PDB file of C-alpha atoms in Angstrom:
ATOM      1  CA  MET A 249      33.992  -5.169  -9.605  1.00 42.00           C
ATOM      2  CA  PHE A 250      36.013  -2.878  -7.313  1.00 41.00           C
ATOM      3  CA  VAL A 251      38.224  -5.023  -5.185  1.00 44.00           C
ATOM      4  CA  LEU A 252      40.426  -2.718  -2.423  1.00 44.00           C
ATOM      5  CA  ASN A 253      44.090  -4.661  -2.091  1.00 49.00           C
ATOM      6  CA  LEU A 254      44.414  -4.866   1.572  1.00 48.00           C
ATOM      7  CA  LYS A 255      47.460  -6.780   1.214  1.00 51.00           C
ATOM      8  CA  ASN A 256      49.462  -3.423   0.355  1.00 52.00           C
ATOM      9  CA  PRO A 257      47.840  -1.187   2.986  1.00 52.00           C
ATOM     10  CA  GLY A 258      50.632   1.418   2.518  1.00 52.00           C
ATOM     11  CA  ARG A 259      49.480   2.059  -1.273  1.00 54.00           C
ATOM     12  CA  LYS A 260      47.707   5.190  -2.058  1.00 59.00           C
ATOM     13  CA  LEU A 261      44.220   5.119  -3.160  1.00 56.00           C
ATOM     14  CA  ARG A 262      43.820   6.458  -6.668  1.00 66.00           C
ATOM     15  CA  ARG A 263      41.370   9.286  -7.264  1.00 62.00           C
ATOM     16  CA  TRP A 264      38.538   6.974  -8.998  1.00 58.00           C
ATOM     17  CA  GLU A 265      39.005   4.663  -5.934  1.00 53.00           C
ATOM     18  CA  LEU A 266      38.632   7.491  -3.406  1.00 53.00           C
ATOM     19  CA  ALA A 267      35.438   8.766  -5.551  1.00 55.00           C
ATOM     20  CA  LEU A 268      34.114   5.436  -5.500  1.00 54.00           C
ATOM     21  CA  LEU A 269      34.504   4.802  -1.816  1.00 55.00           C
ATOM     22  CA  LEU A 270      33.041   8.232  -1.120  1.00 53.00           C
ATOM     23  CA  GLY A 271      30.135   7.706  -3.433  1.00 55.00           C
ATOM     24  CA  VAL A 272      29.415   4.260  -1.693  1.00 54.00           C
ATOM     25  CA  ALA A 273      29.794   5.723   1.737  1.00 53.00           C
ATOM     26  CA  ILE A 274      27.377   8.687   0.915  1.00 50.00           C
ATOM     27  CA  ALA A 275      25.001   6.245  -0.715  1.00 51.00           C
ATOM     28  CA  ALA A 276      24.990   4.242   2.434  1.00 50.00           C
ATOM     29  CA  LEU A 277      24.473   7.036   4.732  1.00 47.00           C
ATOM     30  CA  VAL A 278      21.463   8.349   2.767  1.00 49.00           C
ATOM     31  CA  GLY A 279      20.246   4.787   2.526  1.00 48.00           C
ATOM     32  CA  ALA A 280      20.308   4.113   6.255  1.00 48.00           C
ATOM     33  CA  TRP A 281      18.464   7.450   6.752  1.00 47.00           C
ATOM     34  CA  LEU A 282      15.896   6.702   4.269  1.00 56.00           C
ATOM     35  CA  ASP A 283      15.665   2.817   5.658  1.00 55.00           C
ATOM     36  CA  GLY A 284      14.535   4.456   8.729  1.00 62.00           C
ATOM     37  CA  GLN A 285      12.049   6.741   6.982  1.00 69.00           C
ATOM     38  CA  GLN A 286      10.836   3.863   4.903  1.00 73.00           C
ATOM     39  CA  ALA A 287      10.189   1.933   8.130  1.00 80.00           C
ATOM     40  CA  VAL A 288       8.130   4.682   9.555  1.00 80.00           C
ATOM     41  CA  LEU A 289       6.050   5.181   6.477  1.00 81.00           C
ATOM     42  CA  ALA A 290       5.546   1.396   6.374  1.00 85.00           C
ATOM     43  CA  GLN A 291       3.418   1.884   9.505  1.00 89.00           C
ATOM     44  CA  GLU A 292       0.857   3.764   7.824  1.00 88.00           C
ATOM     45  CA  VAL A 293       0.553   2.026   4.715  1.00 90.00           C
ATOM     46  CA  ILE A 294      -1.160  -0.926   3.484  1.00 94.00           C
ATOM     47  CA  ARG A 295      -0.238  -2.375   0.091  1.00 92.00           C
ATOM     48  CA  LEU A 296      -2.279  -4.470  -2.312  1.00 92.00           C
ATOM     49  CA  HIS A 297      -0.646  -7.502  -3.875  1.00 93.00           C
ATOM     50  CA  VAL A 298      -2.431  -9.522  -6.517  1.00 95.00           C
ATOM     51  CA  ILE A 299      -0.453 -12.299  -8.095  1.00 96.00           C
ATOM     52  CA  ALA A 300      -1.658 -13.925 -11.394  1.00 97.00           C
ATOM     53  CA  ASN A 301      -1.845 -18.035 -11.676  1.00 97.00           C
ATOM     54  CA  SER A 302       0.656 -17.603 -14.450  1.00 96.00           C
ATOM     55  CA  ASP A 303       2.169 -15.364 -17.124  1.00 96.00           C
ATOM     56  CA  THR A 304       0.172 -16.546 -19.853  1.00 96.00           C
ATOM     57  CA  GLU A 305      -1.764 -13.734 -21.588  1.00 96.00           C
ATOM     58  CA  GLU A 306      -5.295 -15.204 -20.274  1.00 96.00           C
ATOM     59  CA  ASP A 307      -4.136 -15.406 -16.560  1.00 97.00           C
ATOM     60  CA  GLN A 308      -2.547 -11.985 -16.512  1.00 95.00           C
ATOM     61  CA  ALA A 309      -5.883 -10.545 -18.119  1.00 96.00           C
ATOM     62  CA  LEU A 310      -7.830 -12.454 -15.421  1.00 97.00           C
ATOM     63  CA  LYS A 311      -5.541 -10.932 -12.497  1.00 95.00           C
ATOM     64  CA  LEU A 312      -6.857  -7.428 -13.653  1.00 93.00           C
ATOM     65  CA  LYS A 313     -10.360  -8.114 -13.572  1.00 95.00           C
ATOM     66  CA  VAL A 314      -9.928 -10.078 -10.176  1.00 96.00           C
ATOM     67  CA  ARG A 315      -7.981  -6.799  -8.933  1.00 93.00           C
ATOM     68  CA  ASP A 316     -10.865  -4.593  -9.905  1.00 92.00           C
ATOM     69  CA  ARG A 317     -13.386  -6.947  -8.265  1.00 94.00           C
ATOM     70  CA  VAL A 318     -11.458  -6.959  -5.106  1.00 93.00           C
ATOM     71  CA  LEU A 319     -11.020  -3.137  -5.115  1.00 90.00           C
ATOM     72  CA  GLU A 320     -14.608  -2.609  -5.691  1.00 91.00           C
ATOM     73  CA  GLU A 321     -15.559  -5.084  -2.792  1.00 92.00           C
ATOM     74  CA  ALA A 322     -12.877  -3.379  -0.761  1.00 88.00           C
ATOM     75  CA  GLU A 323     -14.683  -0.023  -0.894  1.00 86.00           C
ATOM     76  CA  THR A 324     -17.632  -1.484   0.805  1.00 88.00           C
ATOM     77  CA  VAL A 325     -15.467  -3.205   3.408  1.00 86.00           C
ATOM     78  CA  PHE A 326     -13.219  -0.461   4.683  1.00 85.00           C
ATOM     79  CA  PRO A 327     -14.855   1.926   7.630  1.00 86.00           C
ATOM     80  CA  GLU A 328     -15.364   5.589   6.859  1.00 82.00           C
ATOM     81  CA  ASN A 329     -12.648   7.889   7.976  1.00 81.00           C
ATOM     82  CA  GLY A 330     -11.094   4.755   9.882  1.00 86.00           C
ATOM     83  CA  ASP A 331      -7.499   4.754  10.693  1.00 90.00           C
ATOM     84  CA  ILE A 332      -5.038   2.073   9.502  1.00 91.00           C
ATOM     85  CA  GLU A 333      -5.671  -0.474  12.540  1.00 94.00           C
ATOM     86  CA  GLU A 334      -9.407  -0.113  12.131  1.00 94.00           C
ATOM     87  CA  THR A 335      -8.896  -0.750   8.261  1.00 92.00           C
ATOM     88  CA  ALA A 336      -6.667  -3.707   9.144  1.00 95.00           C
ATOM     89  CA  GLN A 337      -9.235  -5.162  11.422  1.00 95.00           C
ATOM     90  CA  ALA A 338     -12.135  -4.629   8.823  1.00 94.00           C
ATOM     91  CA  ILE A 339      -9.854  -6.538   6.230  1.00 94.00           C
ATOM     92  CA  ILE A 340      -9.311  -9.267   8.561  1.00 96.00           C
ATOM     93  CA  GLN A 341     -12.875  -9.389   9.510  1.00 95.00           C
ATOM     94  CA  ASP A 342     -13.891  -9.515   5.676  1.00 95.00           C
ATOM     95  CA  LEU A 343     -11.015 -11.877   4.179  1.00 96.00           C
ATOM     96  CA  PRO A 344     -13.782 -14.365   3.201  1.00 96.00           C
ATOM     97  CA  ARG A 345     -15.685 -11.601   1.507  1.00 95.00           C
ATOM     98  CA  LEU A 346     -12.954 -10.457  -0.557  1.00 96.00           C
ATOM     99  CA  ALA A 347     -11.899 -13.957  -1.630  1.00 96.00           C
ATOM    100  CA  ALA A 348     -15.480 -14.694  -2.747  1.00 96.00           C
ATOM    101  CA  ALA A 349     -15.456 -11.557  -4.641  1.00 96.00           C
ATOM    102  CA  GLY A 350     -12.486 -12.669  -6.400  1.00 96.00           C
ATOM    103  CA  ALA A 351     -13.395 -16.405  -6.706  1.00 97.00           C
ATOM    104  CA  GLN A 352     -16.815 -15.271  -8.509  1.00 97.00           C
ATOM    105  CA  VAL A 353     -14.748 -13.182 -11.147  1.00 97.00           C
ATOM    106  CA  VAL A 354     -12.749 -16.341 -11.919  1.00 97.00           C
ATOM    107  CA  ALA A 355     -15.581 -18.467 -12.173  1.00 97.00           C
ATOM    108  CA  GLN A 356     -17.368 -15.961 -14.244  1.00 97.00           C
ATOM    109  CA  GLU A 357     -14.295 -16.141 -16.636  1.00 96.00           C
ATOM    110  CA  GLY A 358     -14.547 -20.040 -17.023  1.00 96.00           C
ATOM    111  CA  TYR A 359     -11.479 -20.791 -14.674  1.00 97.00           C
ATOM    112  CA  ASP A 360     -11.520 -23.062 -11.599  1.00 95.00           C
ATOM    113  CA  TYR A 361      -8.477 -21.578  -9.994  1.00 97.00           C
ATOM    114  CA  ASN A 362      -8.744 -20.846  -6.113  1.00 96.00           C
ATOM    115  CA  VAL A 363      -8.495 -17.422  -5.006  1.00 97.00           C
ATOM    116  CA  LYS A 364      -6.718 -16.922  -1.501  1.00 97.00           C
ATOM    117  CA  VAL A 365      -6.924 -13.693   0.187  1.00 97.00           C
ATOM    118  CA  SER A 366      -4.870 -12.547   3.340  1.00 96.00           C
ATOM    119  CA  LEU A 367      -3.412  -9.846   5.229  1.00 96.00           C
ATOM    120  CA  GLU A 368       0.384 -10.369   5.521  1.00 96.00           C
ATOM    121  CA  PRO A 369       2.395  -8.495   8.212  1.00 94.00           C
ATOM    122  CA  GLN A 370       5.796  -8.255   6.298  1.00 91.00           C
ATOM    123  CA  VAL A 371       5.778  -8.297   2.564  1.00 92.00           C
ATOM    124  CA  TRP A 372       8.674  -6.993   0.550  1.00 89.00           C
ATOM    125  CA  PHE A 373       8.053  -4.619  -2.351  1.00 88.00           C
ATOM    126  CA  PRO A 374      10.613  -2.905  -4.710  1.00 84.00           C
ATOM    127  CA  THR A 375      10.324   0.881  -5.463  1.00 82.00           C
ATOM    128  CA  LYS A 376       7.200   1.496  -7.202  1.00 80.00           C
ATOM    129  CA  TYR A 377       6.562   4.542  -9.198  1.00 78.00           C
ATOM    130  CA  TYR A 378       2.722   5.682  -9.856  1.00 76.00           C
ATOM    131  CA  GLU A 379       1.131   8.250 -11.650  1.00 73.00           C
ATOM    132  CA  ASP A 380       1.719  11.091  -8.943  1.00 73.00           C
ATOM    133  CA  PHE A 381       3.420   9.442  -5.980  1.00 78.00           C
ATOM    134  CA  ALA A 382       5.943   6.606  -5.393  1.00 79.00           C
ATOM    135  CA  LEU A 383       6.980   4.113  -2.617  1.00 81.00           C
ATOM    136  CA  PRO A 384      10.504   3.186  -1.659  1.00 81.00           C
ATOM    137  CA  ALA A 385      11.587  -0.510  -1.472  1.00 83.00           C
ATOM    138  CA  GLY A 386      11.119  -2.258   1.910  1.00 86.00           C
ATOM    139  CA  ASN A 387       8.609  -4.509   3.877  1.00 91.00           C
ATOM    140  CA  TYR A 388       4.849  -3.404   4.136  1.00 93.00           C
ATOM    141  CA  ARG A 389       1.773  -4.794   5.454  1.00 95.00           C
ATOM    142  CA  ALA A 390      -0.172  -6.033   2.655  1.00 95.00           C
ATOM    143  CA  LEU A 391      -3.668  -7.413   1.509  1.00 96.00           C
ATOM    144  CA  ARG A 392      -2.380 -10.121  -0.788  1.00 96.00           C
ATOM    145  CA  VAL A 393      -4.632 -11.754  -3.476  1.00 97.00           C
ATOM    146  CA  THR A 394      -3.264 -15.042  -4.824  1.00 97.00           C
ATOM    147  CA  ILE A 395      -4.815 -16.492  -7.715  1.00 98.00           C
ATOM    148  CA  GLY A 396      -4.349 -20.383  -8.338  1.00 97.00           C
ATOM    149  CA  GLU A 397      -0.706 -21.388  -8.421  1.00 96.00           C
ATOM    150  CA  GLY A 398       0.148 -17.635  -7.811  1.00 96.00           C
ATOM    151  CA  GLU A 399       3.284 -18.012 -10.145  1.00 96.00           C
ATOM    152  CA  GLY A 400       2.665 -15.098 -12.307  1.00 95.00           C
ATOM    153  CA  GLN A 401       3.660 -11.431 -12.566  1.00 91.00           C
ATOM    154  CA  ASN A 402       2.063  -9.266  -9.901  1.00 90.00           C
ATOM    155  CA  TRP A 403       0.355  -6.000  -9.451  1.00 89.00           C
ATOM    156  CA  TRP A 404       0.846  -3.672  -6.720  1.00 85.00           C
ATOM    157  CA  CYS A 405      -0.991  -0.657  -5.267  1.00 86.00           C
ATOM    158  CA  VAL A 406      -2.032   0.983  -1.985  1.00 88.00           C
ATOM    159  CA  VAL A 407      -5.434   0.419  -0.304  1.00 88.00           C
ATOM    160  CA  PHE A 408      -4.616   2.332   2.789  1.00 89.00           C
ATOM    161  CA  PRO A 409      -4.206   5.216   2.348  1.00 86.00           C
ATOM    162  CA  PRO A 410      -7.204   4.218  -0.304  1.00 82.00           C
ATOM    163  CA  LEU A 411      -5.151   5.499  -3.271  1.00 81.00           C
ATOM    164  CA  CYS A 412      -6.195   2.932  -5.473  1.00 76.00           C
ATOM    165  CA  LEU A 413      -9.784   3.031  -4.780  1.00 66.00           C
ATOM    166  CA  GLY A 414     -11.790   3.996  -7.726  1.00 54.00           C
ATOM    167  CA  SER A 415     -14.293   6.535  -5.467  1.00 45.00           C
ATOM    168  CA  VAL A 416     -11.149   8.537  -4.375  1.00 42.00           C
ATOM    169  CA  SER A 417     -11.357  11.775  -6.294  1.00 44.00           C
ATOM    170  CA  GLU A 418      -8.977  13.803  -3.848  1.00 53.00           C
ATOM    171  CA  SER A 419      -5.308  14.321  -4.632  1.00 60.00           C
ATOM    172  CA  THR A 420      -2.603  11.698  -3.381  1.00 61.00           C
ATOM    173  CA  GLU A 421      -1.406  14.662  -0.534  1.00 68.00           C
ATOM    174  CA  GLU A 422      -5.158  14.963   0.517  1.00 66.00           C
ATOM    175  CA  THR A 423      -5.905  11.257   0.650  1.00 64.00           C
ATOM    176  CA  ALA A 424      -2.801  10.392   2.613  1.00 69.00           C
ATOM    177  CA  ALA A 425      -3.457  13.516   4.949  1.00 67.00           C
ATOM    178  CA  ALA A 426      -6.979  12.509   5.639  1.00 62.00           C
ATOM    179  CA  ALA A 427      -5.524   9.098   6.489  1.00 63.00           C
ATOM    180  CA  GLY A 428      -3.219  10.864   9.303  1.00 62.00           C
ATOM    181  CA  MET A 429       0.201  10.696   7.657  1.00 64.00           C
ATOM    182  CA  ASP A 430       2.230  13.539   8.366  1.00 66.00           C
ATOM    183  CA  SER A 431       4.080  16.089   5.970  1.00 73.00           C
ATOM    184  CA  ASP A 432       7.304  14.209   6.010  1.00 70.00           C
ATOM    185  CA  GLN A 433       5.761  10.892   5.029  1.00 67.00           C
ATOM    186  CA  ILE A 434       3.629  12.641   2.188  1.00 66.00           C
ATOM    187  CA  ALA A 435       6.587  14.392   0.824  1.00 65.00           C
ATOM    188  CA  LEU A 436       8.705  11.207   0.726  1.00 63.00           C
ATOM    189  CA  MET A 437       5.801   9.536  -1.365  1.00 61.00           C
ATOM    190  CA  THR A 438       5.199  12.753  -3.630  1.00 66.00           C
ATOM    191  CA  GLY A 439       8.676  13.851  -3.997  1.00 63.00           C
ATOM    192  CA  GLU A 440       7.407  17.431  -2.738  1.00 49.00           C
ATOM    193  CA  ASN A 441      11.008  18.375  -1.292  1.00 46.00           C
ATOM    194  CA  GLU A 442      13.306  16.571  -3.483  1.00 50.00           C
ATOM    195  CA  GLY A 443      13.356  14.257  -6.395  1.00 48.00           C
ATOM    196  CA  TYR A 444      12.523  10.633  -4.898  1.00 47.00           C
ATOM    197  CA  VAL A 445      14.254   8.930  -7.817  1.00 51.00           C
ATOM    198  CA  VAL A 446      17.751   9.689  -6.191  1.00 49.00           C
ATOM    199  CA  LYS A 447      16.337   9.165  -2.861  1.00 53.00           C
ATOM    200  CA  PHE A 448      15.090   5.772  -3.501  1.00 53.00           C
ATOM    201  CA  LYS A 449      18.119   4.540  -5.748  1.00 56.00           C
ATOM    202  CA  ALA A 450      20.280   5.451  -2.753  1.00 52.00           C
ATOM    203  CA  LEU A 451      18.006   3.109  -0.706  1.00 53.00           C
ATOM    204  CA  GLU A 452      18.150   0.289  -2.972  1.00 59.00           C
ATOM    205  CA  ILE A 453      22.061   0.562  -3.069  1.00 56.00           C
ATOM    206  CA  TYR A 454      21.963   0.713   0.731  1.00 52.00           C
ATOM    207  CA  ASN A 455      19.740  -2.647   0.976  1.00 56.00           C
ATOM    208  CA  SER A 456      22.235  -4.118  -1.540  1.00 59.00           C
ATOM    209  CA  ILE A 457      25.094  -3.359   0.810  1.00 57.00           C
ATOM    210  CA  LYS A 458      23.280  -4.702   3.805  1.00 57.00           C
ATOM    211  CA  GLU A 459      22.509  -7.984   1.768  1.00 60.00           C
ATOM    212  CA  ALA A 460      25.982  -8.554   0.569  1.00 60.00           C
ATOM    213  CA  LEU A 461      27.358  -7.943   4.182  1.00 60.00           C
ATOM    214  CA  SER A 462      24.753 -10.371   5.729  1.00 62.00           C
TER     215      SER A 462
END
């Protein structure tokens, strides 16, 4: 832990102390900028959040089967060429249908867990890397599927733009552009301009600083 001794303000900072302070300051500045970028990006994204009943091998396997069935059903729910608000309204109207699809899988597998499906306005997600895109940590609107007690590990993806739907054959860039995302938002997801690993690490540091200060 780095502790700056404020009792002796006349003491000159060592080089490593200056370097550390400079690094933290740069990370905070970059993180603040990315925090704004993430907030804008989040307005164009609906995540999928599937939570297993527990971390047993059986419950984790069930989670994936429920995920697949809900995604399959979602393909018939979402309006073709709809924007994010039209998609959100379709989700809200068909929440019972999506929950029934998940519950059907649970029953077929011999369990009696309840399946709760909701569209949550603010769900915090950590940084997540997928095969050809990534999303920075932050709050997103999310289609949340909770199986049973919902105490197991979860699974995340994106249902709008429909990057996790099985019928989608376009690239991430094409799918995101068709959903109305601009080039800056797509570049943030795909790392087209710069490596997003470094960017997102800066955002994580910034969030840590904000949490510590609060």
